[in-house]
Short mmCIF file of C-alpha atoms in Angstrom, two decimals:
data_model
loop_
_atom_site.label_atom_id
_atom_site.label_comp_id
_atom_site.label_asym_id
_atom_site.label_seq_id
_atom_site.Cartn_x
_atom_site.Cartn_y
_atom_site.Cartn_z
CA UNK Y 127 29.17 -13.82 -16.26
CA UNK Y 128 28.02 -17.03 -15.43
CA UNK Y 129 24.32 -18.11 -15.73
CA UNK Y 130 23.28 -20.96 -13.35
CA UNK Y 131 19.50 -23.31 -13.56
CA UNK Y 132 18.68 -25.07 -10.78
CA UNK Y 133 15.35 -25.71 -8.92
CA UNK Y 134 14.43 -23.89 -5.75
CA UNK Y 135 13.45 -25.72 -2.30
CA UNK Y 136 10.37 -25.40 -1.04
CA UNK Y 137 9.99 -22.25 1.30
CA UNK Y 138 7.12 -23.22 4.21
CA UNK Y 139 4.60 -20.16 4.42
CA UNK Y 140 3.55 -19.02 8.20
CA UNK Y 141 0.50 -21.14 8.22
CA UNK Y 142 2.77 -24.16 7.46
CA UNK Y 143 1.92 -25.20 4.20
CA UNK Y 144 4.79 -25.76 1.50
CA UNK Y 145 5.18 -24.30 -1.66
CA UNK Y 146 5.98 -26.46 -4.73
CA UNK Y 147 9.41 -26.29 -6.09
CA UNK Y 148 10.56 -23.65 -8.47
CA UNK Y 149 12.66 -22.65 -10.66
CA UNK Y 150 15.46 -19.54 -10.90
CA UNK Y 151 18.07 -18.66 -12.19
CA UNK Y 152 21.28 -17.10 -10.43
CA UNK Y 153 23.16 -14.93 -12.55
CA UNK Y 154 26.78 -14.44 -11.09
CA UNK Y 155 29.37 -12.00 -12.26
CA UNK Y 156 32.42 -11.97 -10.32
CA UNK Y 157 31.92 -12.34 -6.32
CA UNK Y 158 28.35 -10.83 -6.95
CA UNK Y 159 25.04 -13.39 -7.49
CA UNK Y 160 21.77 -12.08 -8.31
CA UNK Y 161 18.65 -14.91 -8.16
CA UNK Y 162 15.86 -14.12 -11.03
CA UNK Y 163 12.63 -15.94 -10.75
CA UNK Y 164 11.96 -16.04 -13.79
CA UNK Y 165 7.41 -16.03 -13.29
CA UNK Y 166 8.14 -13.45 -10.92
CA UNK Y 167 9.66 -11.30 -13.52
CA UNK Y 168 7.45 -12.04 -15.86
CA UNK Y 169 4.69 -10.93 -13.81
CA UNK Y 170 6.67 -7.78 -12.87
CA UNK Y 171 7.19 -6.71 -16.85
CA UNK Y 172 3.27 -7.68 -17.40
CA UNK Y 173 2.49 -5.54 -14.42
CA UNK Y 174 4.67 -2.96 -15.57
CA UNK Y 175 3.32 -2.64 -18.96
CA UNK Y 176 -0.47 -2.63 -17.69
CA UNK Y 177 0.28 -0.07 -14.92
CA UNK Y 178 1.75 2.42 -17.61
CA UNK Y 179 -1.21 1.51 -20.51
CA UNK Y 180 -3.44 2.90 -17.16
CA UNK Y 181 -1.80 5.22 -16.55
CA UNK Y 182 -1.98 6.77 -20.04
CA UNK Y 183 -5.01 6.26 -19.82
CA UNK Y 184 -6.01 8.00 -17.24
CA UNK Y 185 -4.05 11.18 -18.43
CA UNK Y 186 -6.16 10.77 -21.66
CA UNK Y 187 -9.91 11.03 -20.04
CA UNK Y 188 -10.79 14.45 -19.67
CA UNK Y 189 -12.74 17.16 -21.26
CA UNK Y 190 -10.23 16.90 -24.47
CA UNK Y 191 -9.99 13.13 -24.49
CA UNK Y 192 -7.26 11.55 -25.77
CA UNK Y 193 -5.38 8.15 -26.90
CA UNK Y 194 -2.36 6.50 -24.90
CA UNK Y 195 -0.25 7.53 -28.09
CA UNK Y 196 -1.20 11.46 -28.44
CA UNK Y 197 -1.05 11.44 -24.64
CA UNK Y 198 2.87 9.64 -24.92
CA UNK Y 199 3.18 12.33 -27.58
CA UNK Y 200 2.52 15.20 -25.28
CA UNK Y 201 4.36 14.29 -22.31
CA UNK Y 202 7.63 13.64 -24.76
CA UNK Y 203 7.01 17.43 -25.37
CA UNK Y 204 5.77 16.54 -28.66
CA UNK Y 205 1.79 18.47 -27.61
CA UNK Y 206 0.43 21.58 -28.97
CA UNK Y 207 -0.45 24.34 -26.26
CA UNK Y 208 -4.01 23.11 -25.97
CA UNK Y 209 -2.98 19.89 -25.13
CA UNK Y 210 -0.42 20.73 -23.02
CA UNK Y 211 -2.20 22.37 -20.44
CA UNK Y 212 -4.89 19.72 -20.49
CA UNK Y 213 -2.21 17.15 -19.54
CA UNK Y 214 -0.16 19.05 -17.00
CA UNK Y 215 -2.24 21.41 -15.56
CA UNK Y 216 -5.44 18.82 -15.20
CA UNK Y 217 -5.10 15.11 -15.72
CA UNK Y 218 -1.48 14.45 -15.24
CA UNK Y 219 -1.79 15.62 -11.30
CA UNK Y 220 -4.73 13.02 -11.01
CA UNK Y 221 -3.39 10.11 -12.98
CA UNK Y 222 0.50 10.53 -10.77
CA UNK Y 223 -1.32 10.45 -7.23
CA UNK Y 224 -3.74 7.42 -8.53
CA UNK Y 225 -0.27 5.68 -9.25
CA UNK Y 226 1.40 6.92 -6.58
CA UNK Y 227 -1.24 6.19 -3.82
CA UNK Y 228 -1.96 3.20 -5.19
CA UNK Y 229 1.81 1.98 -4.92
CA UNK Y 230 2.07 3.04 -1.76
CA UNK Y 231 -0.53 1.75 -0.19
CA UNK Y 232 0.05 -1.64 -1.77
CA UNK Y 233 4.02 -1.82 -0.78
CA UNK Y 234 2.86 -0.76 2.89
CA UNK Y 235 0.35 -3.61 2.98
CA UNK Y 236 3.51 -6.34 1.45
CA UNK Y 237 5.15 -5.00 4.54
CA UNK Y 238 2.67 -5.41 7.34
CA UNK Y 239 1.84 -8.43 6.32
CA UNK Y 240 5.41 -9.69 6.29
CA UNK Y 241 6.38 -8.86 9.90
CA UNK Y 242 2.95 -9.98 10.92
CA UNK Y 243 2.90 -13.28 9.04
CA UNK Y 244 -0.64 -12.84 8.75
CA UNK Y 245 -2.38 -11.89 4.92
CA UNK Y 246 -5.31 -9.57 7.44
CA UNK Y 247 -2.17 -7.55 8.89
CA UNK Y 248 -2.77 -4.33 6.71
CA UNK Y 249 -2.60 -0.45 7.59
CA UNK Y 250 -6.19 -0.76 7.12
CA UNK Y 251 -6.87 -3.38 9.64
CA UNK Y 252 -4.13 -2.34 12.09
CA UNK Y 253 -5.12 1.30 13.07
CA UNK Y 254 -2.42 3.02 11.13
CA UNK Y 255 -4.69 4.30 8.79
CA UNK Y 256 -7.66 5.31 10.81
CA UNK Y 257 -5.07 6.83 13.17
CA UNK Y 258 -3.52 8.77 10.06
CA UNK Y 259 -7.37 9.62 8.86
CA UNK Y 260 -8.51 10.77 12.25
CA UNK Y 261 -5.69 13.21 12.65
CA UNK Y 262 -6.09 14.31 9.06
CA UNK Y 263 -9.76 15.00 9.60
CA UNK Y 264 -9.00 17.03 12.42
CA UNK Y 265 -7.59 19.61 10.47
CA UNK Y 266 -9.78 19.86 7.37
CA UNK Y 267 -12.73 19.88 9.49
CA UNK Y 268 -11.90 22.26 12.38
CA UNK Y 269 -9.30 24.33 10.86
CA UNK Y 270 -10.35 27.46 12.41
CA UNK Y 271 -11.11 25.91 15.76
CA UNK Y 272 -8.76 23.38 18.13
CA UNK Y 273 -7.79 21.53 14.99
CA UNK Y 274 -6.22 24.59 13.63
CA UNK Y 275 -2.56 23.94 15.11
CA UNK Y 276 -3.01 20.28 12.91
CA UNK Y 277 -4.07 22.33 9.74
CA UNK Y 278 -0.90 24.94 10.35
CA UNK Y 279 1.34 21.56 10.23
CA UNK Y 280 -0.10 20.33 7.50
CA UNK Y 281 -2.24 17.56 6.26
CA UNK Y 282 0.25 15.53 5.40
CA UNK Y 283 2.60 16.46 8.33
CA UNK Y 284 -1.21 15.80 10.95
CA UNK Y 285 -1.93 12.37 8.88
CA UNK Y 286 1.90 11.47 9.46
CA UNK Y 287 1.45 12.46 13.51
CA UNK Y 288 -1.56 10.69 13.91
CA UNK Y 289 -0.09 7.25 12.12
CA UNK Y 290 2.98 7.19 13.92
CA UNK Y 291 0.89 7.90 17.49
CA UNK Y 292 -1.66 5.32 16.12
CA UNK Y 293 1.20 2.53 15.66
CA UNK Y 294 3.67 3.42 18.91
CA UNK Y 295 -0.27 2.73 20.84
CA UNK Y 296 -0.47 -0.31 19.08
CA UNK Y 297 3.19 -1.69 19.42
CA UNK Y 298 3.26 -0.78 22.95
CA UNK Y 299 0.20 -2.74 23.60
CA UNK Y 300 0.63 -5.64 21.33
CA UNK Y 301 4.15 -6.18 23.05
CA UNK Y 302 4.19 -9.46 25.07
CA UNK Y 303 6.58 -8.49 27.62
CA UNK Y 304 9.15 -10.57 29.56
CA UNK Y 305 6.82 -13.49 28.25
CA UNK Y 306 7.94 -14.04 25.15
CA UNK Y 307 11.09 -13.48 23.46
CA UNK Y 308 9.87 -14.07 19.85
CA UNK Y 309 8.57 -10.57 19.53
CA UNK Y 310 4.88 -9.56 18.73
CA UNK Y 311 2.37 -12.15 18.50
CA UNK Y 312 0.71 -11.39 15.15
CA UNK Y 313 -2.67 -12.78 16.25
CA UNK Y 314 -2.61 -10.21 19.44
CA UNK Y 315 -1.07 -7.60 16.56
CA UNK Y 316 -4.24 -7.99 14.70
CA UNK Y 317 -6.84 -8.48 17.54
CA UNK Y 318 -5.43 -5.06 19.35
CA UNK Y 319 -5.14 -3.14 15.59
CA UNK Y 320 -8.68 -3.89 15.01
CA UNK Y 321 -9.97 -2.47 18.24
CA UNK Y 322 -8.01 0.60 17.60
CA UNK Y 323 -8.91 1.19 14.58
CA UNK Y 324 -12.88 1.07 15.60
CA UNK Y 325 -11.77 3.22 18.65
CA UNK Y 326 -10.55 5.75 16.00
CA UNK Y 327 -13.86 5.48 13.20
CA UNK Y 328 -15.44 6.26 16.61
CA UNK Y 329 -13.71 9.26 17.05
CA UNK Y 330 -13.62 10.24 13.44
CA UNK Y 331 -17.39 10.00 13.00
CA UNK Y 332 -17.81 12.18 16.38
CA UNK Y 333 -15.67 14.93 14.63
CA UNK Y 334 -17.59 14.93 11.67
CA UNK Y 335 -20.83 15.44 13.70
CA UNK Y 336 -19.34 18.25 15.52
CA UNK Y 337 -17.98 19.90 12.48
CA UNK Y 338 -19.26 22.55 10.21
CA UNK Y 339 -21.64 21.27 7.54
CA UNK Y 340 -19.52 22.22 4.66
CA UNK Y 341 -16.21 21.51 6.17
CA UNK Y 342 -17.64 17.84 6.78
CA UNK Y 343 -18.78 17.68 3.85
CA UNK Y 344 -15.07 17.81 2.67
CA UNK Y 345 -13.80 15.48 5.00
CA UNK Y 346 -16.24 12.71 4.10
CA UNK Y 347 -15.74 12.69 0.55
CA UNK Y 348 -11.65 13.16 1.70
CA UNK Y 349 -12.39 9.47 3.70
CA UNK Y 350 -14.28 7.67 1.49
CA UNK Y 351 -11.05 7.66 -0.64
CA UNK Y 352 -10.83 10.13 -3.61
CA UNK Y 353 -8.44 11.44 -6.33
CA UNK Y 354 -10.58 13.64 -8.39
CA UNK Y 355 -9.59 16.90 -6.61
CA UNK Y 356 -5.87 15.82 -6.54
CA UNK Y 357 -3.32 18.90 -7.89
CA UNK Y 358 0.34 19.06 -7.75
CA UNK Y 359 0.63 19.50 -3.89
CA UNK Y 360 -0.84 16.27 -3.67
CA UNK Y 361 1.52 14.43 -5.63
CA UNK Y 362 4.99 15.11 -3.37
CA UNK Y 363 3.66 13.51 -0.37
CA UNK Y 364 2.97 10.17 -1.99
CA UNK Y 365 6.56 10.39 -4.47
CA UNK Y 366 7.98 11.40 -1.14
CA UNK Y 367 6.12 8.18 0.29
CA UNK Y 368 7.21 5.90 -2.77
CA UNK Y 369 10.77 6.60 -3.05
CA UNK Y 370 11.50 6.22 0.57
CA UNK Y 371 9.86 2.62 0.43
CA UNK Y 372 11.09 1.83 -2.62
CA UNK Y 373 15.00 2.38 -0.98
CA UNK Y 374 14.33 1.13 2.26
CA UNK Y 375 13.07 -1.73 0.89
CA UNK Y 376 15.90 -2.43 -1.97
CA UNK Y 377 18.22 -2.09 0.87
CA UNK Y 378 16.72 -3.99 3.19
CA UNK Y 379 15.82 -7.06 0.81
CA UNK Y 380 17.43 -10.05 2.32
CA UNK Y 381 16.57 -9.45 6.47
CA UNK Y 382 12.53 -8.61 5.07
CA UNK Y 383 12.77 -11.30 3.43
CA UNK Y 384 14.24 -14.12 5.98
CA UNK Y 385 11.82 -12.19 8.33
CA UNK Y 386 8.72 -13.20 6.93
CA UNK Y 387 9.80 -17.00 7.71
CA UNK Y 388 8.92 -16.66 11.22
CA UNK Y 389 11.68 -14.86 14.56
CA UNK Y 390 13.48 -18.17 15.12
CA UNK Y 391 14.82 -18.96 11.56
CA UNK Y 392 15.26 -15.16 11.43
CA UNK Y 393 17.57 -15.33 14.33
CA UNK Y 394 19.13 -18.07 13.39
CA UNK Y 395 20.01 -16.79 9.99
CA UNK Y 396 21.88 -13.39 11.90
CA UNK Y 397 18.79 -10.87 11.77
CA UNK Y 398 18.07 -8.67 14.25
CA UNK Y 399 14.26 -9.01 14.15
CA UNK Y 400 13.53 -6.16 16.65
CA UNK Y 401 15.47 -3.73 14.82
CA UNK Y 402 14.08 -5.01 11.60
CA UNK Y 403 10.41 -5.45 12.40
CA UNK Y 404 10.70 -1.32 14.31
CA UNK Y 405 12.25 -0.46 10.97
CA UNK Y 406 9.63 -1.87 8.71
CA UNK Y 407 6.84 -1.12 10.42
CA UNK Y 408 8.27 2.91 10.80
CA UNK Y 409 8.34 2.62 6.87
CA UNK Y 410 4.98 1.22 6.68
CA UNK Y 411 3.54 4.08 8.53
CA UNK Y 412 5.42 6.56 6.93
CA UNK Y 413 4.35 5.33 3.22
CA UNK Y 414 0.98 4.62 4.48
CA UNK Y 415 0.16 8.64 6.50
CA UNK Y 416 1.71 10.36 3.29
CA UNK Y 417 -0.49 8.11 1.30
CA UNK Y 418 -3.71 8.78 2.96
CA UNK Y 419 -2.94 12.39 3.21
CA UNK Y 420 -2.67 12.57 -0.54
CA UNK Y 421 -6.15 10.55 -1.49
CA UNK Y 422 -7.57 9.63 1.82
CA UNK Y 423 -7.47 5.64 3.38
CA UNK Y 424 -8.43 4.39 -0.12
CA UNK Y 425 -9.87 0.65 1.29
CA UNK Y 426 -8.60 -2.48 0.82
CA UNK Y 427 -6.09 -1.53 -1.70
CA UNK Y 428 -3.46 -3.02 0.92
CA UNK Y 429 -5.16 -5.94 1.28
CA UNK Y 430 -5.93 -6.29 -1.98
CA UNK Y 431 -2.49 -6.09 -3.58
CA UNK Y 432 -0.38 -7.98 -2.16
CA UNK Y 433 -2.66 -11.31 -1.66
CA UNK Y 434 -3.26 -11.05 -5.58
CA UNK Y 435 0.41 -10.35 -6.21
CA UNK Y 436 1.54 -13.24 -3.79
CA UNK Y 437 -0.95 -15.50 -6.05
CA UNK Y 438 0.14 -14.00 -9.49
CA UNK Y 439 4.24 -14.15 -8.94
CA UNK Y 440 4.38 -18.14 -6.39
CA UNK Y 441 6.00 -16.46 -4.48
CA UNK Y 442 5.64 -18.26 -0.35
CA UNK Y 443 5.20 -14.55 0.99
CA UNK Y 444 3.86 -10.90 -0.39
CA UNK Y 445 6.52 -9.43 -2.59
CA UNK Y 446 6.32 -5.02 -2.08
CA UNK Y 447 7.28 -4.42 -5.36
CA UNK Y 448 5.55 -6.32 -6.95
CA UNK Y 449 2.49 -5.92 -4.57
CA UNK Y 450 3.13 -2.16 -5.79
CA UNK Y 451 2.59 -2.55 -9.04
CA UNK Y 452 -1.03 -4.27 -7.99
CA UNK Y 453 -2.29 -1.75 -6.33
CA UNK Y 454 -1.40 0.95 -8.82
CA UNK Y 455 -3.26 -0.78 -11.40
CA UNK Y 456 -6.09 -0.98 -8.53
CA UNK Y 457 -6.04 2.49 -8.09
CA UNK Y 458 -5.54 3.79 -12.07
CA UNK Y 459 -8.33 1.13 -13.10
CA UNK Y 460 -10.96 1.97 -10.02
CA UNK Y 461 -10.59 5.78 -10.85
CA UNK Y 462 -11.09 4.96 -14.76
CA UNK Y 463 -14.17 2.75 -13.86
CA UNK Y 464 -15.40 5.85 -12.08
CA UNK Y 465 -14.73 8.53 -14.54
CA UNK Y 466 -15.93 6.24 -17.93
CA UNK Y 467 -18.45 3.78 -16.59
CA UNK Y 468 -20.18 4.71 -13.57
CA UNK Y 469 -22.48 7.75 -13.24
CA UNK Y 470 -21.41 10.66 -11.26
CA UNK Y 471 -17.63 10.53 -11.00
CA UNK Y 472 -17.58 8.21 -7.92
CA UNK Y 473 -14.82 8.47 -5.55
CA UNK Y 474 -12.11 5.46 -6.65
CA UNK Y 475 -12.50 4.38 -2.84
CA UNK Y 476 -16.52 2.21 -3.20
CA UNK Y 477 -14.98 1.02 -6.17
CA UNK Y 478 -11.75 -0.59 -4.42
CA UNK Y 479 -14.38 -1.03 -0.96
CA UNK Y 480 -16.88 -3.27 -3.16
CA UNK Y 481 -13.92 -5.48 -5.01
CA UNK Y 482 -12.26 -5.41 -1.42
CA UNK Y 483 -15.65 -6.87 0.16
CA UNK Y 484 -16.04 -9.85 -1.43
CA UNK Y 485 -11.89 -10.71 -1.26
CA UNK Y 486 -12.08 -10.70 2.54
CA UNK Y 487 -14.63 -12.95 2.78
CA UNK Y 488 -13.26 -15.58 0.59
CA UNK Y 489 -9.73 -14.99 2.44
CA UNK Y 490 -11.30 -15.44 5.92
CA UNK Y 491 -12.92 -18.41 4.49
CA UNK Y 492 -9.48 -20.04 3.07
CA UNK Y 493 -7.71 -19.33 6.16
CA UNK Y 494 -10.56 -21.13 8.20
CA UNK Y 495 -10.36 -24.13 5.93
CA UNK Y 496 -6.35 -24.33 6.23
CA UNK Y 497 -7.00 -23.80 9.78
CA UNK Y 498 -9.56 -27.03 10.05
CA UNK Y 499 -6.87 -29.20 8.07
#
């Protein structure tokens, strides 16, 4: 095994800005080569460690609090029977999907904005999620109505549906035609995924006003973004949504990747950036419909993520895993704020909306002043 230091060239980001020089290290062993950056990692082990102090945690605030150590303790099988079904039957459920949802929905957003080039190219912003929510809504609130073929699939089968629908719309129209050969524009991408994603609140609220009173009721606090009534249904949608992100993306490392830096280098380098950019975005709706269906369109959390991941690791574009590992700790620390500091057990989501707020202004603003340069 050989161990070689040597600085890395500056990668240009989409807007055409350079990033400083680096350093990593590329640890060979035979024919194989593996490049470690070695901030990156560090940021990934930080994250890492913070995510699972959270996530402890979380397990530990209920009605029998307890400390990240008894809590370790327990789940070890070390717990008496008291604490035991504390754990597993009520805050372990809670604490997996905030970690979970929170992964997922960060990854998705690393992958949007990759094969958009653009940091406001999120499920939130392109209609995946509203299409996902709309669909989900559908059969919570009219479940014993025209809705109730959606609530015999599912909701996270109806949130998948309506995501998938949602994003084939939007490809089809964002598609240049015989115009351009490059692929999507991701300025038209964005333009077209924010008008259907107002179409879609549009149609959402209309549901809700058509709805029963108590079934509404549901489905509001369901879209404002919530984990507090999550159980152990709710948790196999979002592992489901996690692990198939988490491979597709391991395996598909190096054409993401080279995809971010724009179609022609892409092609040039031997990627197929149709295939790639269908594949991608097919995960990103899958990992971001199972997500919603578990917690509801939690905002900004994949917006959020992967700008303050991309700023934490240097890296020149939105890393997923790492990205992940943001928004979990978005999601685990938003639904501790709201269970130990703010009165009545807010949903996580105004807690991730009002940190989300204030982000998106100051990124529209930086993207205005690098446009002006």
């Amino acid at each position: 095994m050989t161990v070689d230091l040597r600085p890395q060239p500056a990668v240009p980001e989409p807007d055409g800005t350079a990033q400083r020089p680096t350093t990593r290290r590329i640890i060979r062993v035979g024919p194989s080569s593996w490049v470690i950056r070695p901030r990156m990692l560090t940021v990934g082990i930080a994250g890492a460690a913070i995510t699972l102090l959270l996530f402890l945690l979380s397990v530990g605030v209920s009605d029998y609090p307890m400390g990240p150590l008894d809590v370790a303790r327990v789940l070890l099988g070390g717990g008496t029977r008291i604490e035991n079904v504390v754990v597993f039957d009520v805050s372990l459920p809670r604490a997996l999907v905030s970690l979970l949802v929170g992964f997922g929905f960060g990854m998705a957003g690393a992958l949007t904005q990759r094969i958009a080039r653009n940091p406001l190219a999120t499920p939130d912003i392109l209609g995946i999620t509203a299409g996902a929510s709309a669909a989900a809504v559908a059969a919570i609130a009219f479940s014993t109505s025209w809705g109730a073929w959606l609530a015999g699939l599912g909701i996270p089968t109806a949130a998948l549906l309506g995501g998938f629908v949602t994003a084939i719309a939007m490809y089809v129209l964002a598609w240049p035609g015989r115009r351009a050969n490059a692929g999507i524009d991701p300025f038209r991408l964005v333009i077209i995924g924010v008008g259907v994603t107002w179409m879609l609140q549009a149609l959402t609220s209309y549901m809700l006003t058509r709805a029963q009173i108590a079934d509404a009721a549901r489905a509001q606090t369901w879209l404002v973004g919530s984990v507090s009534q999550a159980t152990w249904t709710d948790v196999w949608p979002s592992l489901i949504a996690v692990t198939v992100g988490m491979t597709m993306v391991i395996g598909l490392s190096r054409p993401i990747g080279v995809l971010g830096l724009g179609p022609d280098i892409a092609r040039g380098l031997g990627v197929n950036t149709g295939r790639v950019t269908a594949v991608v975005l097919v995960a990103a709706v899958f990992i971001t419909a199972l997500c919603v269906s578990a917690a509801g369109p939690i905002a900004f959390v994949a917006l959020l993520a992967p700008q303050i991941a991309l700023r934490l690791t240097g890296s020149p574009q939105p890393t997923p895993l790492a990205s992940g590992l943001i928004g979990a700790m978005l999601v685990l620390g938003g639904d501790l704020l709201c269970r130990t500091v703010l009165p009545g057990n807010l949903p996580v989501g105004i807690v991730t909306a009002a940190i989300g707020g204030p982000f998106l202004i100051y990124l529209m603003i930086t993207m205005s002043r690098k446009a002006t340069v």
